[in-house]
Coordinates of C-alpha atoms and ligand atoms in Angstrom, one line a residue:
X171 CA 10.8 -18.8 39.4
X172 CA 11.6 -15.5 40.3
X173 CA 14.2 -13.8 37.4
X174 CA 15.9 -10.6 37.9
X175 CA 18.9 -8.2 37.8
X176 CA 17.9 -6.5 40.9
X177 CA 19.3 -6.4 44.2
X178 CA 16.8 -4.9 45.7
X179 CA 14.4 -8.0 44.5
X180 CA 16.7 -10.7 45.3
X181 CA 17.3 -9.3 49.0
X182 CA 12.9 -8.8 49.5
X183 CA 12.4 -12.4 48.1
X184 CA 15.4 -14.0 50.3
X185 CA 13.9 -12.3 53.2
X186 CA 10.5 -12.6 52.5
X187 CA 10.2 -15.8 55.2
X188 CA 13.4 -14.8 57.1
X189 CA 13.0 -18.6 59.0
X190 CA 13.7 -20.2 55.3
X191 CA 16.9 -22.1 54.5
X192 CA 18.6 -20.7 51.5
X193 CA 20.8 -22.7 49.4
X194 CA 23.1 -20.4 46.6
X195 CA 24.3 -21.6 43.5
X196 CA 26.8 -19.3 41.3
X197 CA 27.4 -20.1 37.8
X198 CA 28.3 -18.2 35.3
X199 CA 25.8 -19.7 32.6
X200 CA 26.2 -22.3 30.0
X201 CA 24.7 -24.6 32.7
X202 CA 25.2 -28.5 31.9
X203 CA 24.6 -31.6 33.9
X204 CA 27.5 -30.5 36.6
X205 CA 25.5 -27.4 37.1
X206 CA 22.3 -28.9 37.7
X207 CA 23.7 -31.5 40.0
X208 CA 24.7 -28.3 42.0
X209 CA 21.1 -26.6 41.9
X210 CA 19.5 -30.1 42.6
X211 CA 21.3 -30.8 45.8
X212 CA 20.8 -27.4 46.8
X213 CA 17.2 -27.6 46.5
X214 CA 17.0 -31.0 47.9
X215 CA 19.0 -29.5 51.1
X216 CA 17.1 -26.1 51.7
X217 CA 13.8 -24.8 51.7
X218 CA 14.7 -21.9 49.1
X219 CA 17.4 -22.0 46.4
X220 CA 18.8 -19.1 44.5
X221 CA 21.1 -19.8 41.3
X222 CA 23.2 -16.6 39.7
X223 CA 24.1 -16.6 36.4
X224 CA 27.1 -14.1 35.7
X225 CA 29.8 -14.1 33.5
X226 CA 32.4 -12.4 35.6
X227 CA 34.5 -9.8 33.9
X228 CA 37.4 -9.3 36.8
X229 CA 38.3 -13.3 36.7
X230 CA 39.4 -13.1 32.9
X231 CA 42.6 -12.0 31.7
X232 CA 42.7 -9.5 29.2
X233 CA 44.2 -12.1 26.9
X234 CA 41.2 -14.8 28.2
X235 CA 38.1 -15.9 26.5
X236 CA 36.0 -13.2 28.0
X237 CA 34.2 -12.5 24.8
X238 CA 33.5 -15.7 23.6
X239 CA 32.4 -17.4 26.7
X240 CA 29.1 -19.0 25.9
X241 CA 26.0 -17.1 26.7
X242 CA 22.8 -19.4 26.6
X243 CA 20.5 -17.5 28.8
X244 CA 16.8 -18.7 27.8
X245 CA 17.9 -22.6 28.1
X246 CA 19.8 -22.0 31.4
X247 CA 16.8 -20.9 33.0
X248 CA 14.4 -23.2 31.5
X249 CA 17.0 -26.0 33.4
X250 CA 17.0 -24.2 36.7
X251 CA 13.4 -24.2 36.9
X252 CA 13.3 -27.9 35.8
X253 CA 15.5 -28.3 38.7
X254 CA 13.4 -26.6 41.2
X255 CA 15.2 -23.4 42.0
X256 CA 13.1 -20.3 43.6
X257 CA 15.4 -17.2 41.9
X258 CA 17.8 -16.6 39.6
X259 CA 20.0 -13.6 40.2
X260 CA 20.9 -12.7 36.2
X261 CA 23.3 -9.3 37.0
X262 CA 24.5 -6.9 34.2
X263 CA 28.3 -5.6 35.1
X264 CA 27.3 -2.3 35.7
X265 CA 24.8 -3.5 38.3
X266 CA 27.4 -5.6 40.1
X267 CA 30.5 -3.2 39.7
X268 CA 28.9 0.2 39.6
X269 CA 31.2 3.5 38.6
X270 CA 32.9 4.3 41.3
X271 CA 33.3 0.6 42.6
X272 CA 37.1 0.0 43.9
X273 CA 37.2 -2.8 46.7
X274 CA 38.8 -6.1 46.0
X275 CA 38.9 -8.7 48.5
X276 CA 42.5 -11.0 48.3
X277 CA 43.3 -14.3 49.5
X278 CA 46.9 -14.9 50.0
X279 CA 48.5 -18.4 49.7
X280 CA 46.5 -20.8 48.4
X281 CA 45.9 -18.8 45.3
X282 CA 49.5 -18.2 43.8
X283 CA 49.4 -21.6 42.8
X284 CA 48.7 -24.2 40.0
X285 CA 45.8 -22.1 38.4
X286 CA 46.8 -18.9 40.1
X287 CA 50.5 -19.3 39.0
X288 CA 49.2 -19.6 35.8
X289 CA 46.5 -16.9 35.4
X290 CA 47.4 -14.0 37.6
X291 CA 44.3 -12.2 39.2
X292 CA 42.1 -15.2 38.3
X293 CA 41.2 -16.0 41.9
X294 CA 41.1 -12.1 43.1
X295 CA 38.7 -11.7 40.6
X296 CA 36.8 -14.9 42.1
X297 CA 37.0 -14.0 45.4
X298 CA 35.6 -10.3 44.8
X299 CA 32.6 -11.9 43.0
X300 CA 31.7 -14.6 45.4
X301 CA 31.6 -12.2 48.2
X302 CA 29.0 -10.0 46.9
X303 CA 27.3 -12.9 46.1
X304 CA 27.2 -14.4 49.6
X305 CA 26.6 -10.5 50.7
X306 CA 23.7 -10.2 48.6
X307 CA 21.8 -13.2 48.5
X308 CA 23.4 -14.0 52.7
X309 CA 22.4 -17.8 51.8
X310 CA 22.3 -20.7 54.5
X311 CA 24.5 -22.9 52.1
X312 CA 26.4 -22.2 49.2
X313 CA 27.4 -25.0 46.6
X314 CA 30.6 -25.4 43.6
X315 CA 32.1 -28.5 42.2
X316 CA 35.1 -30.1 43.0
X317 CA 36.1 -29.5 39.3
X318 CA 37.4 -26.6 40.3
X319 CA 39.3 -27.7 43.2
X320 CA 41.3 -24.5 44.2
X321 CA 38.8 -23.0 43.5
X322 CA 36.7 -24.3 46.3
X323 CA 40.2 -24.3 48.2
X324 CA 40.2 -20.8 47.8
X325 CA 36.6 -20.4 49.0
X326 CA 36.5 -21.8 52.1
X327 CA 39.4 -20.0 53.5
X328 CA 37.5 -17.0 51.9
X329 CA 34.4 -17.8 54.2
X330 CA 36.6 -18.8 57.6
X331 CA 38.6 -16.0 57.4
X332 CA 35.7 -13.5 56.7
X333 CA 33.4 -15.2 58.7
X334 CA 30.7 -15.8 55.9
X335 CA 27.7 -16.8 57.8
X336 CA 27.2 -20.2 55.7
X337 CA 28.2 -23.8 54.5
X338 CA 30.6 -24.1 51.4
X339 CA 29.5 -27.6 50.5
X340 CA 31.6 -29.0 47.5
X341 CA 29.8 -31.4 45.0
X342 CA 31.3 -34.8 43.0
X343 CA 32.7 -33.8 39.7
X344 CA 30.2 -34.9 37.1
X345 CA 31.6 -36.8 34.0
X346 CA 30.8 -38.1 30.4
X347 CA 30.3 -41.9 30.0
X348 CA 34.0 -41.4 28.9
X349 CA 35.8 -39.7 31.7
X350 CA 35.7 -36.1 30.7
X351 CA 34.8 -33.8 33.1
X352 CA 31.8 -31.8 32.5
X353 CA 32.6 -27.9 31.7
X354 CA 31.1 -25.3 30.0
X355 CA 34.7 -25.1 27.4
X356 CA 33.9 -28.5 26.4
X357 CA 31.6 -27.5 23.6
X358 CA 34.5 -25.3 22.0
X359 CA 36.3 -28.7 21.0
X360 CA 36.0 -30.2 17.7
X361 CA 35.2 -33.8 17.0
X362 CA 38.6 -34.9 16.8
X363 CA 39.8 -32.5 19.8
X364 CA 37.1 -34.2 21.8
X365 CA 38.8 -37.4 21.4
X366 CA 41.7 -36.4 23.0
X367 CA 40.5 -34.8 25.2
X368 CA 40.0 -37.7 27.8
X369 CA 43.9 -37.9 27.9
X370 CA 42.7 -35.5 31.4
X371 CA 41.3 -38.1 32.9
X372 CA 43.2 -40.9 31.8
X373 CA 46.4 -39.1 33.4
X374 CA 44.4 -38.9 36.3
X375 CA 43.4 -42.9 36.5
X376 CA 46.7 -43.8 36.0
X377 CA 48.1 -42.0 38.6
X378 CA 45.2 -43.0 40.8
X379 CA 46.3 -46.5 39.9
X380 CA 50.0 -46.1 40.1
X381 CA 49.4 -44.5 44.2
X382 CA 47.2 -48.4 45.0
X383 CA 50.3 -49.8 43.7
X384 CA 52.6 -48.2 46.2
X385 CA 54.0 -45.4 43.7
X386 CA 54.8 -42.6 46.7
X387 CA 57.5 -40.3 44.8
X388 CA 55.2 -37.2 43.7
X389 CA 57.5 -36.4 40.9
X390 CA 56.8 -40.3 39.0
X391 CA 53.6 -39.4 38.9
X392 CA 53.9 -35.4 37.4
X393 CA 56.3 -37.1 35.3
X394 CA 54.0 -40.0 34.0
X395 CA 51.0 -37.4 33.3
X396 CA 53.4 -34.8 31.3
X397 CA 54.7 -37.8 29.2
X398 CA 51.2 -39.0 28.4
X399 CA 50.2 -35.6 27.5
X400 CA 52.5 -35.2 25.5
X401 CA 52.3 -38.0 23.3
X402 CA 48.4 -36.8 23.1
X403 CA 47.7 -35.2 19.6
X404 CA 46.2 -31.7 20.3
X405 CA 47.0 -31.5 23.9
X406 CA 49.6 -29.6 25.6
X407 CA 50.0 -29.5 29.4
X408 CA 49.9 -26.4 31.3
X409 CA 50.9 -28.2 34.5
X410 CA 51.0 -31.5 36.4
X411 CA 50.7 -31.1 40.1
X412 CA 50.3 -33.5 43.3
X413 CA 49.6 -31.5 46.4
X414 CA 48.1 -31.3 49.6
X415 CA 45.0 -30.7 49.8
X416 CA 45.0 -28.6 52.8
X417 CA 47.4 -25.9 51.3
X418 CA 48.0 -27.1 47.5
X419 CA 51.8 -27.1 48.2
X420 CA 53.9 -29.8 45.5
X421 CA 54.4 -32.7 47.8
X422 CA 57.8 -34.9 47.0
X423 CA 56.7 -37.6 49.1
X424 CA 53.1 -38.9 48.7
X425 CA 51.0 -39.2 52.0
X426 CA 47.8 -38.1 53.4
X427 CA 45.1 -36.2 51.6
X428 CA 46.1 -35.1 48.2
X429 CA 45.3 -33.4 45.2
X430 CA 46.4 -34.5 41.7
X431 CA 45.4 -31.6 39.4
X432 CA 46.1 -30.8 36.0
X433 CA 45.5 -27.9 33.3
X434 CA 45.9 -28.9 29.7
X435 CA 45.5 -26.9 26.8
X436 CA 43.7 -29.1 23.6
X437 CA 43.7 -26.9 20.3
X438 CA 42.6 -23.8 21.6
X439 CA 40.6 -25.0 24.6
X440 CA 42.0 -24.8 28.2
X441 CA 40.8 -27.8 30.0
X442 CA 41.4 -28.7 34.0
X443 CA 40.6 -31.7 36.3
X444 CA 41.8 -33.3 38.9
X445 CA 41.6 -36.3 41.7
X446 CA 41.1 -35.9 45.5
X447 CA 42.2 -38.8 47.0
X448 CA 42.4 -39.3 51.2
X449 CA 44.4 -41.5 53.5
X450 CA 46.8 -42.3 51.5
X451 CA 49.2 -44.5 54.0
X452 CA 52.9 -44.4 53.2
X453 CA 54.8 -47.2 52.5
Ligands
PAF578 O1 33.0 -21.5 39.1 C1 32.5 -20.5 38.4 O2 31.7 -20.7 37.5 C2 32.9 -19.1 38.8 O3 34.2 -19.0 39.1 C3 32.0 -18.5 39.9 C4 32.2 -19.3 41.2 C5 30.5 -18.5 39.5 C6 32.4 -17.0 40.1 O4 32.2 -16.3 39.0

């Protein structure tokens, strides 16, 4: 597995058999089970696969975790290469935003909202990041979880309106036996934080539940999943949303394809999740 912080060497090994498929996996490190069910479809779908581990600086608020994201270099490539991916692109800052570098690259809409509402410049910051990456690596197929749901929302306006030359594929969220959504914040939690922390997706099966029972008023179900944050120990909500899933506007009435999202904050840790659900019929 080819490792490197070069351009240059990324771009001579992608080329290298310029018939290949290419299948592009960004991350930005402290890899678990989510990620690797990422890399792994990505090499089972191409003939090459390139991860990139990078811990992007213009996606963080000054006031966000930055500094204390975890950094676990050594075991994050020894699971990319059990995985079967060809190169790892492992970029310092200064090689991906040189002096001098100026050009941001915006997406209007879909990313004032929900997490954009909430941290301002996140998704610019996203969007300038993922483009280089698809400019430098130019992959047949590029793969991110539906965890991040606006985020791949986001994305794939990104790539039709830019005309990225690839497939954004989105992957199933990948959960502990106990609901919780796989994320590299997870390990910040403490025992008893932990715990709690499944109030995420309990919200979410409830509401999942409530929506088979006929519940079609959007604002029951922000209602119910605020409520049974609340009387979570540890946990505050951020928000509560149900939206399309086309635009991630709040819906009042529920119908279609939606997305019921949430960002909670438990002790210290800010944790998001959500359900996609389609064809909902109204009543
Ligand atoms: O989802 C992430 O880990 C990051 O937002 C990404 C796509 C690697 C860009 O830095």
């Amino acid at each position: 597995m080819l490792v490197t912080q070069n351009i240059t060497e990324i771009r001579q090994a992608r080329w290298a058999d310029p018939a290949s498929t290419w299948g592009l996996v960004p991350t930005m490190g402290a890899l678990h089970a989510g990620h690797i069910s990422l890399a792994e479809r990505a090499v089972a779908e191409n003939d090459k696969s390139c991860a990139t581990i990078f811990v992007n600086p213009t996606q963080f608020a000054p006031t966000d975790d930055l500094d204390k994201y975890p950094r676990t270099l050594e075991r994050d490539l020894e699971m990319l290469e059990q995985a079967g991916i060809n190169m790892v692109f492992t970029p310092t800052p200064a090689v991906m935003y040189p002096d001098g570098f100026g050009t941001r690259v915006l997406v209007d809409g879909v990313t004032d909202r929900l997490e954009g509402e909430h941290r301002p410049g996140h998704f610019d910051g996203v969007t300038q990041v993922v483009s280089k990456l698809f400019n430098i690596v130019q992959p047949t197929r590029a793969y991110f979880g539906q965890k991040d749901a606006q985020q791949t929302v986001v994305l794939k306006k990104l790539v039709r309106d830019l005309n990225f030359n690839l497939d954004l594929i989105v992957c199933p969220t990948v959960r502990e036996p106990d609901g919780l959504a796989m994320s590299s914040r997870n390990r910040y939690l403490s025992a008893e934080e932990r715990q709690h922390a499944t109030v995420l997706y309990q919200s979410l099966s409830q509401a999942a539940e409530m929506i088979e029972n006929g519940e079609r008023d959007a604002e029951n179900i922000r209602q119910m999943i605020a409520d049974k944050v609340k009387s979570t120990p540890h946990a505050e909500l951020i928000y509560s949303s149900v939206a399309s899933n086309l635009d991630l506007s709040e819906l009042e009435t529920i119908s279609g394809n939606i997305l019921i999202s949430l960002a909670v904050l438990v002790g210290d840790t800010r944790l998001i999740d959500n359900f996609m659900i389609d064809g909902i019929e109204p009543m």
